[in-house]
PDB file of N, CA, C and O in Angstrom:
ATOM      1  N   VAL A  19       5.503 232.233  93.678  1.00 51.00           N
ATOM      2  CA  VAL A  19       6.793 232.871  93.480  1.00 51.00           C
ATOM      3  C   VAL A  19       7.091 233.742  94.696  1.00 51.00           C
ATOM      4  O   VAL A  19       6.279 234.584  95.058  1.00 51.00           O
ATOM      5  N   GLN A  20       8.217 233.526  95.288  1.00 60.00           N
ATOM      6  CA  GLN A  20       8.606 234.319  96.432  1.00 60.00           C
ATOM      7  C   GLN A  20       9.663 235.329  96.016  1.00 60.00           C
ATOM      8  O   GLN A  20      10.536 235.023  95.220  1.00 60.00           O
ATOM      9  N   SER A  21       9.531 236.524  96.558  1.00 59.00           N
ATOM     10  CA  SER A  21      10.510 237.574  96.318  1.00 59.00           C
ATOM     11  C   SER A  21      10.932 238.141  97.655  1.00 59.00           C
ATOM     12  O   SER A  21      10.143 238.178  98.596  1.00 59.00           O
ATOM     13  N   LYS A  22      12.159 238.598  97.738  1.00 68.00           N
ATOM     14  CA  LYS A  22      12.618 239.257  98.954  1.00 68.00           C
ATOM     15  C   LYS A  22      12.082 240.682  98.939  1.00 68.00           C
ATOM     16  O   LYS A  22      12.249 241.416  97.959  1.00 68.00           O
ATOM     17  N   ILE A  23      11.419 241.058 100.023  1.00 70.00           N
ATOM     18  CA  ILE A  23      10.830 242.383 100.121  1.00 70.00           C
ATOM     19  C   ILE A  23      11.392 243.064 101.362  1.00 70.00           C
ATOM     20  O   ILE A  23      11.351 242.503 102.454  1.00 70.00           O
ATOM     21  N   GLU A  24      11.901 244.268 101.189  1.00 77.00           N
ATOM     22  CA  GLU A  24      12.355 245.051 102.338  1.00 77.00           C
ATOM     23  C   GLU A  24      11.151 245.825 102.869  1.00 77.00           C
ATOM     24  O   GLU A  24      10.378 246.393 102.098  1.00 77.00           O
ATOM     25  N   ALA A  25      10.980 245.828 104.190  1.00 84.00           N
ATOM     26  CA  ALA A  25       9.839 246.485 104.811  1.00 84.00           C
ATOM     27  C   ALA A  25      10.306 247.413 105.922  1.00 84.00           C
ATOM     28  O   ALA A  25      11.220 247.085 106.672  1.00 84.00           O
ATOM     29  N   GLU A  26       9.655 248.580 106.005  1.00 89.00           N
ATOM     30  CA  GLU A  26       9.963 249.567 107.033  1.00 89.00           C
ATOM     31  C   GLU A  26       8.697 249.799 107.854  1.00 89.00           C
ATOM     32  O   GLU A  26       7.634 250.094 107.306  1.00 89.00           O
ATOM     33  N   SER A  27       8.796 249.658 109.151  1.00 91.00           N
ATOM     34  CA  SER A  27       7.644 249.878 110.024  1.00 91.00           C
ATOM     35  C   SER A  27       7.219 251.348 109.957  1.00 91.00           C
ATOM     36  O   SER A  27       8.053 252.252 110.045  1.00 91.00           O
ATOM     37  N   ILE A  28       5.899 251.583 109.787  1.00 90.00           N
ATOM     38  CA  ILE A  28       5.399 252.963 109.743  1.00 90.00           C
ATOM     39  C   ILE A  28       4.424 253.262 110.875  1.00 90.00           C
ATOM     40  O   ILE A  28       3.955 254.383 110.998  1.00 90.00           O
ATOM     41  N   GLY A  29       4.134 252.266 111.704  1.00 92.00           N
ATOM     42  CA  GLY A  29       3.274 252.525 112.847  1.00 92.00           C
ATOM     43  C   GLY A  29       2.351 251.368 113.174  1.00 92.00           C
ATOM     44  O   GLY A  29       2.375 250.324 112.529  1.00 92.00           O
ATOM     45  N   THR A  30       1.529 251.592 114.178  1.00 93.00           N
ATOM     46  CA  THR A  30       0.593 250.592 114.656  1.00 93.00           C
ATOM     47  C   THR A  30      -0.796 251.200 114.742  1.00 93.00           C
ATOM     48  O   THR A  30      -0.946 252.350 115.147  1.00 93.00           O
ATOM     49  N   ILE A  31      -1.781 250.423 114.360  1.00 91.00           N
ATOM     50  CA  ILE A  31      -3.179 250.849 114.401  1.00 91.00           C
ATOM     51  C   ILE A  31      -3.930 249.876 115.297  1.00 91.00           C
ATOM     52  O   ILE A  31      -3.740 248.665 115.205  1.00 91.00           O
ATOM     53  N   VAL A  32      -4.768 250.422 116.172  1.00 92.00           N
ATOM     54  CA  VAL A  32      -5.629 249.588 117.003  1.00 92.00           C
ATOM     55  C   VAL A  32      -7.050 249.788 116.521  1.00 92.00           C
ATOM     56  O   VAL A  32      -7.509 250.924 116.342  1.00 92.00           O
ATOM     57  N   HIS A  33      -7.753 248.697 116.271  1.00 90.00           N
ATOM     58  CA  HIS A  33      -9.141 248.754 115.816  1.00 90.00           C
ATOM     59  C   HIS A  33      -9.982 247.886 116.740  1.00 90.00           C
ATOM     60  O   HIS A  33      -9.707 246.702 116.900  1.00 90.00           O
ATOM     61  N   GLN A  34     -10.988 248.493 117.358  1.00 90.00           N
ATOM     62  CA  GLN A  34     -11.816 247.792 118.340  1.00 90.00           C
ATOM     63  C   GLN A  34     -13.161 247.412 117.743  1.00 90.00           C
ATOM     64  O   GLN A  34     -13.886 248.266 117.239  1.00 90.00           O
ATOM     65  N   PHE A  35     -13.457 246.145 117.769  1.00 89.00           N
ATOM     66  CA  PHE A  35     -14.781 245.640 117.434  1.00 89.00           C
ATOM     67  C   PHE A  35     -15.532 245.445 118.748  1.00 89.00           C
ATOM     68  O   PHE A  35     -14.941 245.539 119.824  1.00 89.00           O
ATOM     69  N   SER A  36     -16.813 245.132 118.680  1.00 90.00           N
ATOM     70  CA  SER A  36     -17.563 244.901 119.914  1.00 90.00           C
ATOM     71  C   SER A  36     -17.071 243.650 120.642  1.00 90.00           C
ATOM     72  O   SER A  36     -17.142 243.563 121.860  1.00 90.00           O
ATOM     73  N   HIS A  37     -16.535 242.681 119.915  1.00 94.00           N
ATOM     74  CA  HIS A  37     -16.164 241.411 120.512  1.00 94.00           C
ATOM     75  C   HIS A  37     -14.672 241.081 120.436  1.00 94.00           C
ATOM     76  O   HIS A  37     -14.239 240.064 120.966  1.00 94.00           O
ATOM     77  N   LEU A  38     -13.882 241.923 119.771  1.00 94.00           N
ATOM     78  CA  LEU A  38     -12.445 241.667 119.709  1.00 94.00           C
ATOM     79  C   LEU A  38     -11.697 242.940 119.343  1.00 94.00           C
ATOM     80  O   LEU A  38     -12.280 243.928 118.913  1.00 94.00           O
ATOM     81  N   LYS A  39     -10.393 242.885 119.535  1.00 95.00           N
ATOM     82  CA  LYS A  39      -9.533 244.043 119.269  1.00 95.00           C
ATOM     83  C   LYS A  39      -8.402 243.608 118.355  1.00 95.00           C
ATOM     84  O   LYS A  39      -7.746 242.595 118.605  1.00 95.00           O
ATOM     85  N   TRP A  40      -8.192 244.365 117.283  1.00 93.00           N
ATOM     86  CA  TRP A  40      -7.077 244.115 116.376  1.00 93.00           C
ATOM     87  C   TRP A  40      -5.962 245.112 116.665  1.00 93.00           C
ATOM     88  O   TRP A  40      -6.211 246.303 116.838  1.00 93.00           O
ATOM     89  N   THR A  41      -4.748 244.639 116.634  1.00 95.00           N
ATOM     90  CA  THR A  41      -3.576 245.499 116.633  1.00 95.00           C
ATOM     91  C   THR A  41      -2.859 245.222 115.319  1.00 95.00           C
ATOM     92  O   THR A  41      -2.389 244.107 115.087  1.00 95.00           O
ATOM     93  N   VAL A  42      -2.830 246.219 114.448  1.00 92.00           N
ATOM     94  CA  VAL A  42      -2.266 246.067 113.103  1.00 92.00           C
ATOM     95  C   VAL A  42      -0.927 246.786 113.054  1.00 92.00           C
ATOM     96  O   VAL A  42      -0.856 247.981 113.337  1.00 92.00           O
ATOM     97  N   HIS A  43       0.114 246.058 112.708  1.00 93.00           N
ATOM     98  CA  HIS A  43       1.443 246.640 112.545  1.00 93.00           C
ATOM     99  C   HIS A  43       1.627 246.927 111.054  1.00 93.00           C
ATOM    100  O   HIS A  43       1.623 246.010 110.236  1.00 93.00           O
ATOM    101  N   ALA A  44       1.770 248.197 110.713  1.00 89.00           N
ATOM    102  CA  ALA A  44       1.829 248.616 109.313  1.00 89.00           C
ATOM    103  C   ALA A  44       3.278 248.779 108.860  1.00 89.00           C
ATOM    104  O   ALA A  44       4.121 249.278 109.610  1.00 89.00           O
ATOM    105  N   TYR A  45       3.523 248.366 107.615  1.00 88.00           N
ATOM    106  CA  TYR A  45       4.857 248.451 107.031  1.00 88.00           C
ATOM    107  C   TYR A  45       4.785 249.063 105.640  1.00 88.00           C
ATOM    108  O   TYR A  45       3.828 248.841 104.906  1.00 88.00           O
ATOM    109  N   MET A  46       5.800 249.817 105.298  1.00 84.00           N
ATOM    110  CA  MET A  46       5.943 250.356 103.950  1.00 84.00           C
ATOM    111  C   MET A  46       6.853 249.400 103.184  1.00 84.00           C
ATOM    112  O   MET A  46       7.932 249.046 103.655  1.00 84.00           O
ATOM    113  N   VAL A  47       6.377 248.975 102.024  1.00 80.00           N
ATOM    114  CA  VAL A  47       7.176 248.070 101.191  1.00 80.00           C
ATOM    115  C   VAL A  47       7.246 248.613  99.771  1.00 80.00           C
ATOM    116  O   VAL A  47       6.383 249.369  99.340  1.00 80.00           O
ATOM    117  N   ASP A  48       8.270 248.227  99.076  1.00 76.00           N
ATOM    118  CA  ASP A  48       8.409 248.553  97.666  1.00 76.00           C
ATOM    119  C   ASP A  48       8.260 247.247  96.907  1.00 76.00           C
ATOM    120  O   ASP A  48       9.119 246.377  96.984  1.00 76.00           O
ATOM    121  N   GLY A  49       7.160 247.097  96.217  1.00 70.00           N
ATOM    122  CA  GLY A  49       6.873 245.841  95.538  1.00 70.00           C
ATOM    123  C   GLY A  49       7.295 245.801  94.090  1.00 70.00           C
ATOM    124  O   GLY A  49       6.857 244.940  93.342  1.00 70.00           O
ATOM    125  N   LYS A  50       8.161 246.719  93.677  1.00 70.00           N
ATOM    126  CA  LYS A  50       8.535 246.784  92.258  1.00 70.00           C
ATOM    127  C   LYS A  50       9.239 245.523  91.773  1.00 70.00           C
ATOM    128  O   LYS A  50       9.236 245.230  90.591  1.00 70.00           O
ATOM    129  N   ASP A  51       9.832 244.767  92.697  1.00 65.00           N
ATOM    130  CA  ASP A  51      10.546 243.565  92.295  1.00 65.00           C
ATOM    131  C   ASP A  51       9.682 242.309  92.349  1.00 65.00           C
ATOM    132  O   ASP A  51      10.169 241.217  92.067  1.00 65.00           O
ATOM    133  N   LEU A  52       8.420 242.448  92.703  1.00 68.00           N
ATOM    134  CA  LEU A  52       7.546 241.283  92.718  1.00 68.00           C
ATOM    135  C   LEU A  52       7.332 240.786  91.298  1.00 68.00           C
ATOM    136  O   LEU A  52       7.071 241.568  90.387  1.00 68.00           O
ATOM    137  N   LYS A  53       7.440 239.511  91.119  1.00 69.00           N
ATOM    138  CA  LYS A  53       7.282 238.929  89.787  1.00 69.00           C
ATOM    139  C   LYS A  53       5.816 238.714  89.430  1.00 69.00           C
ATOM    140  O   LYS A  53       5.401 238.923  88.312  1.00 69.00           O
ATOM    141  N   ARG A  54       5.028 238.286  90.414  1.00 75.00           N
ATOM    142  CA  ARG A  54       3.645 237.953  90.132  1.00 75.00           C
ATOM    143  C   ARG A  54       2.831 238.062  91.417  1.00 75.00           C
ATOM    144  O   ARG A  54       3.288 237.686  92.478  1.00 75.00           O
ATOM    145  N   LEU A  55       1.616 238.568  91.301  1.00 77.00           N
ATOM    146  CA  LEU A  55       0.691 238.637  92.428  1.00 77.00           C
ATOM    147  C   LEU A  55      -0.368 237.557  92.270  1.00 77.00           C
ATOM    148  O   LEU A  55      -0.702 237.181  91.149  1.00 77.00           O
ATOM    149  N   PRO A  56      -0.917 237.062  93.376  1.00 81.00           N
ATOM    150  CA  PRO A  56      -2.035 236.117  93.263  1.00 81.00           C
ATOM    151  C   PRO A  56      -3.189 236.762  92.489  1.00 81.00           C
ATOM    152  O   PRO A  56      -3.320 237.984  92.439  1.00 81.00           O
ATOM    153  N   GLU A  57      -4.028 235.943  91.885  1.00 86.00           N
ATOM    154  CA  GLU A  57      -5.128 236.445  91.048  1.00 86.00           C
ATOM    155  C   GLU A  57      -6.068 237.392  91.789  1.00 86.00           C
ATOM    156  O   GLU A  57      -6.622 238.301  91.188  1.00 86.00           O
ATOM    157  N   ASN A  58      -6.266 237.188  93.075  1.00 87.00           N
ATOM    158  CA  ASN A  58      -7.216 238.008  93.828  1.00 87.00           C
ATOM    159  C   ASN A  58      -6.560 239.203  94.515  1.00 87.00           C
ATOM    160  O   ASN A  58      -7.143 239.823  95.393  1.00 87.00           O
ATOM    161  N   VAL A  59      -5.341 239.565  94.112  1.00 82.00           N
ATOM    162  CA  VAL A  59      -4.606 240.673  94.718  1.00 82.00           C
ATOM    163  C   VAL A  59      -4.364 241.758  93.677  1.00 82.00           C
ATOM    164  O   VAL A  59      -4.031 241.472  92.530  1.00 82.00           O
ATOM    165  N   GLU A  60      -4.540 242.992  94.103  1.00 80.00           N
ATOM    166  CA  GLU A  60      -4.315 244.131  93.208  1.00 80.00           C
ATOM    167  C   GLU A  60      -3.643 245.249  93.989  1.00 80.00           C
ATOM    168  O   GLU A  60      -4.036 245.565  95.104  1.00 80.00           O
ATOM    169  N   TRP A  61      -2.595 245.830  93.409  1.00 79.00           N
ATOM    170  CA  TRP A  61      -1.966 246.999  94.025  1.00 79.00           C
ATOM    171  C   TRP A  61      -2.874 248.201  93.803  1.00 79.00           C
ATOM    172  O   TRP A  61      -3.396 248.401  92.713  1.00 79.00           O
ATOM    173  N   VAL A  62      -3.030 249.012  94.839  1.00 81.00           N
ATOM    174  CA  VAL A  62      -3.831 250.230  94.751  1.00 81.00           C
ATOM    175  C   VAL A  62      -2.940 251.404  95.132  1.00 81.00           C
ATOM    176  O   VAL A  62      -2.355 251.420  96.215  1.00 81.00           O
ATOM    177  N   GLU A  63      -2.818 252.356  94.226  1.00 82.00           N
ATOM    178  CA  GLU A  63      -2.050 253.559  94.517  1.00 82.00           C
ATOM    179  C   GLU A  63      -2.765 254.363  95.594  1.00 82.00           C
ATOM    180  O   GLU A  63      -4.002 254.418  95.622  1.00 82.00           O
ATOM    181  N   ILE A  64      -2.014 254.993  96.469  1.00 79.00           N
ATOM    182  CA  ILE A  64      -2.601 255.743  97.575  1.00 79.00           C
ATOM    183  C   ILE A  64      -3.558 256.829  97.078  1.00 79.00           C
ATOM    184  O   ILE A  64      -4.593 257.089  97.683  1.00 79.00           O
ATOM    185  N   ASN A  65      -3.250 257.431  95.935  1.00 83.00           N
ATOM    186  CA  ASN A  65      -4.121 258.489  95.398  1.00 83.00           C
ATOM    187  C   ASN A  65      -5.418 257.947  94.814  1.00 83.00           C
ATOM    188  O   ASN A  65      -6.365 258.702  94.588  1.00 83.00           O
ATOM    189  N   ASP A  66      -5.491 256.649  94.552  1.00 87.00           N
ATOM    190  CA  ASP A  66      -6.696 256.022  94.000  1.00 87.00           C
ATOM    191  C   ASP A  66      -7.537 255.320  95.060  1.00 87.00           C
ATOM    192  O   ASP A  66      -8.570 254.732  94.759  1.00 87.00           O
ATOM    193  N   PHE A  67      -7.101 255.386  96.295  1.00 83.00           N
ATOM    194  CA  PHE A  67      -7.743 254.640  97.374  1.00 83.00           C
ATOM    195  C   PHE A  67      -9.221 254.977  97.524  1.00 83.00           C
ATOM    196  O   PHE A  67     -10.040 254.102  97.797  1.00 83.00           O
ATOM    197  N   ASP A  68      -9.578 256.234  97.321  1.00 84.00           N
ATOM    198  CA  ASP A  68     -10.979 256.646  97.512  1.00 84.00           C
ATOM    199  C   ASP A  68     -11.912 256.101  96.430  1.00 84.00           C
ATOM    200  O   ASP A  68     -13.129 256.233  96.533  1.00 84.00           O
ATOM    201  N   GLN A  69     -11.380 255.466  95.409  1.00 88.00           N
ATOM    202  CA  GLN A  69     -12.207 254.878  94.354  1.00 88.00           C
ATOM    203  C   GLN A  69     -12.649 253.453  94.699  1.00 88.00           C
ATOM    204  O   GLN A  69     -13.373 252.829  93.937  1.00 88.00           O
ATOM    205  N   TYR A  70     -12.214 252.951  95.851  1.00 87.00           N
ATOM    206  CA  TYR A  70     -12.519 251.591  96.281  1.00 87.00           C
ATOM    207  C   TYR A  70     -13.267 251.619  97.612  1.00 87.00           C
ATOM    208  O   TYR A  70     -13.177 252.573  98.365  1.00 87.00           O
ATOM    209  N   THR A  71     -13.973 250.549  97.883  1.00 88.00           N
ATOM    210  CA  THR A  71     -14.646 250.392  99.166  1.00 88.00           C
ATOM    211  C   THR A  71     -13.768 249.535 100.060  1.00 88.00           C
ATOM    212  O   THR A  71     -13.455 248.394  99.721  1.00 88.00           O
ATOM    213  N   PHE A  72     -13.355 250.106 101.182  1.00 85.00           N
ATOM    214  CA  PHE A  72     -12.511 249.402 102.132  1.00 85.00           C
ATOM    215  C   PHE A  72     -13.106 249.508 103.536  1.00 85.00           C
ATOM    216  O   PHE A  72     -13.760 250.489 103.849  1.00 85.00           O
ATOM    217  N   PRO A  73     -12.820 248.535 104.393  1.00 87.00           N
ATOM    218  CA  PRO A  73     -13.246 248.616 105.789  1.00 87.00           C
ATOM    219  C   PRO A  73     -12.518 249.742 106.532  1.00 87.00           C
ATOM    220  O   PRO A  73     -11.489 250.261 106.077  1.00 87.00           O
ATOM    221  N   THR A  74     -13.028 250.079 107.688  1.00 87.00           N
ATOM    222  CA  THR A  74     -12.500 251.183 108.492  1.00 87.00           C
ATOM    223  C   THR A  74     -11.016 251.018 108.800  1.00 87.00           C
ATOM    224  O   THR A  74     -10.264 251.996 108.763  1.00 87.00           O
ATOM    225  N   VAL A  75     -10.563 249.814 109.092  1.00 87.00           N
ATOM    226  CA  VAL A  75      -9.162 249.627 109.463  1.00 87.00           C
ATOM    227  C   VAL A  75      -8.232 250.030 108.312  1.00 87.00           C
ATOM    228  O   VAL A  75      -7.166 250.608 108.539  1.00 87.00           O
ATOM    229  N   GLN A  76      -8.628 249.794 107.072  1.00 86.00           N
ATOM    230  CA  GLN A  76      -7.807 250.209 105.932  1.00 86.00           C
ATOM    231  C   GLN A  76      -7.809 251.734 105.792  1.00 86.00           C
ATOM    232  O   GLN A  76      -6.808 252.330 105.415  1.00 86.00           O
ATOM    233  N   HIS A  77      -8.931 252.372 106.100  1.00 85.00           N
ATOM    234  CA  HIS A  77      -8.965 253.839 106.092  1.00 85.00           C
ATOM    235  C   HIS A  77      -8.015 254.410 107.159  1.00 85.00           C
ATOM    236  O   HIS A  77      -7.376 255.435 106.932  1.00 85.00           O
ATOM    237  N   LYS A  78      -7.920 253.720 108.274  1.00 88.00           N
ATOM    238  CA  LYS A  78      -6.965 254.141 109.303  1.00 88.00           C
ATOM    239  C   LYS A  78      -5.531 254.010 108.799  1.00 88.00           C
ATOM    240  O   LYS A  78      -4.672 254.842 109.126  1.00 88.00           O
ATOM    241  N   LEU A  79      -5.268 252.993 107.999  1.00 86.00           N
ATOM    242  CA  LEU A  79      -3.928 252.824 107.409  1.00 86.00           C
ATOM    243  C   LEU A  79      -3.591 253.985 106.475  1.00 86.00           C
ATOM    244  O   LEU A  79      -2.487 254.526 106.515  1.00 86.00           O
ATOM    245  N   VAL A  80      -4.546 254.381 105.650  1.00 85.00           N
ATOM    246  CA  VAL A  80      -4.308 255.500 104.732  1.00 85.00           C
ATOM    247  C   VAL A  80      -4.082 256.783 105.513  1.00 85.00           C
ATOM    248  O   VAL A  80      -3.193 257.576 105.179  1.00 85.00           O
ATOM    249  N   LYS A  81      -4.837 256.989 106.577  1.00 86.00           N
ATOM    250  CA  LYS A  81      -4.647 258.171 107.405  1.00 86.00           C
ATOM    251  C   LYS A  81      -3.238 258.170 108.007  1.00 86.00           C
ATOM    252  O   LYS A  81      -2.571 259.200 108.056  1.00 86.00           O
ATOM    253  N   LEU A  82      -2.772 257.008 108.448  1.00 85.00           N
ATOM    254  CA  LEU A  82      -1.419 256.876 108.979  1.00 85.00           C
ATOM    255  C   LEU A  82      -0.388 257.231 107.912  1.00 85.00           C
ATOM    256  O   LEU A  82       0.588 257.930 108.166  1.00 85.00           O
ATOM    257  N   LEU A  83      -0.603 256.770 106.692  1.00 82.00           N
ATOM    258  CA  LEU A  83       0.327 257.069 105.584  1.00 82.00           C
ATOM    259  C   LEU A  83       0.364 258.553 105.243  1.00 82.00           C
ATOM    260  O   LEU A  83       1.392 259.083 104.864  1.00 82.00           O
ATOM    261  N   ASN A  84      -0.775 259.215 105.356  1.00 81.00           N
ATOM    262  CA  ASN A  84      -0.863 260.624 104.971  1.00 81.00           C
ATOM    263  C   ASN A  84      -0.357 261.581 106.046  1.00 81.00           C
ATOM    264  O   ASN A  84      -0.251 262.769 105.801  1.00 81.00           O
ATOM    265  N   ASN A  85      -0.060 261.071 107.236  1.00 77.00           N
ATOM    266  CA  ASN A  85       0.456 261.940 108.316  1.00 77.00           C
ATOM    267  C   ASN A  85       1.934 262.098 108.232  1.00 77.00           C
ATOM    268  O   ASN A  85       2.657 261.466 107.628  1.00 77.00           O
TER     269      ASN A  85
END
């Protein structure tokens, strides 16, 4: 199921591995109009983020959101 989602750019994160570099373009979206998510996808509220284990790049995203 496809839904139209409006997205607003909130910044860019650079994450360096020993063998490659990621440039992540972050967007703020409002998913309230999504009809259905894939089975392996779950929305996580920003205040609940610390209850999950995420890689460093996702922690950088939360830091970007909190600034």
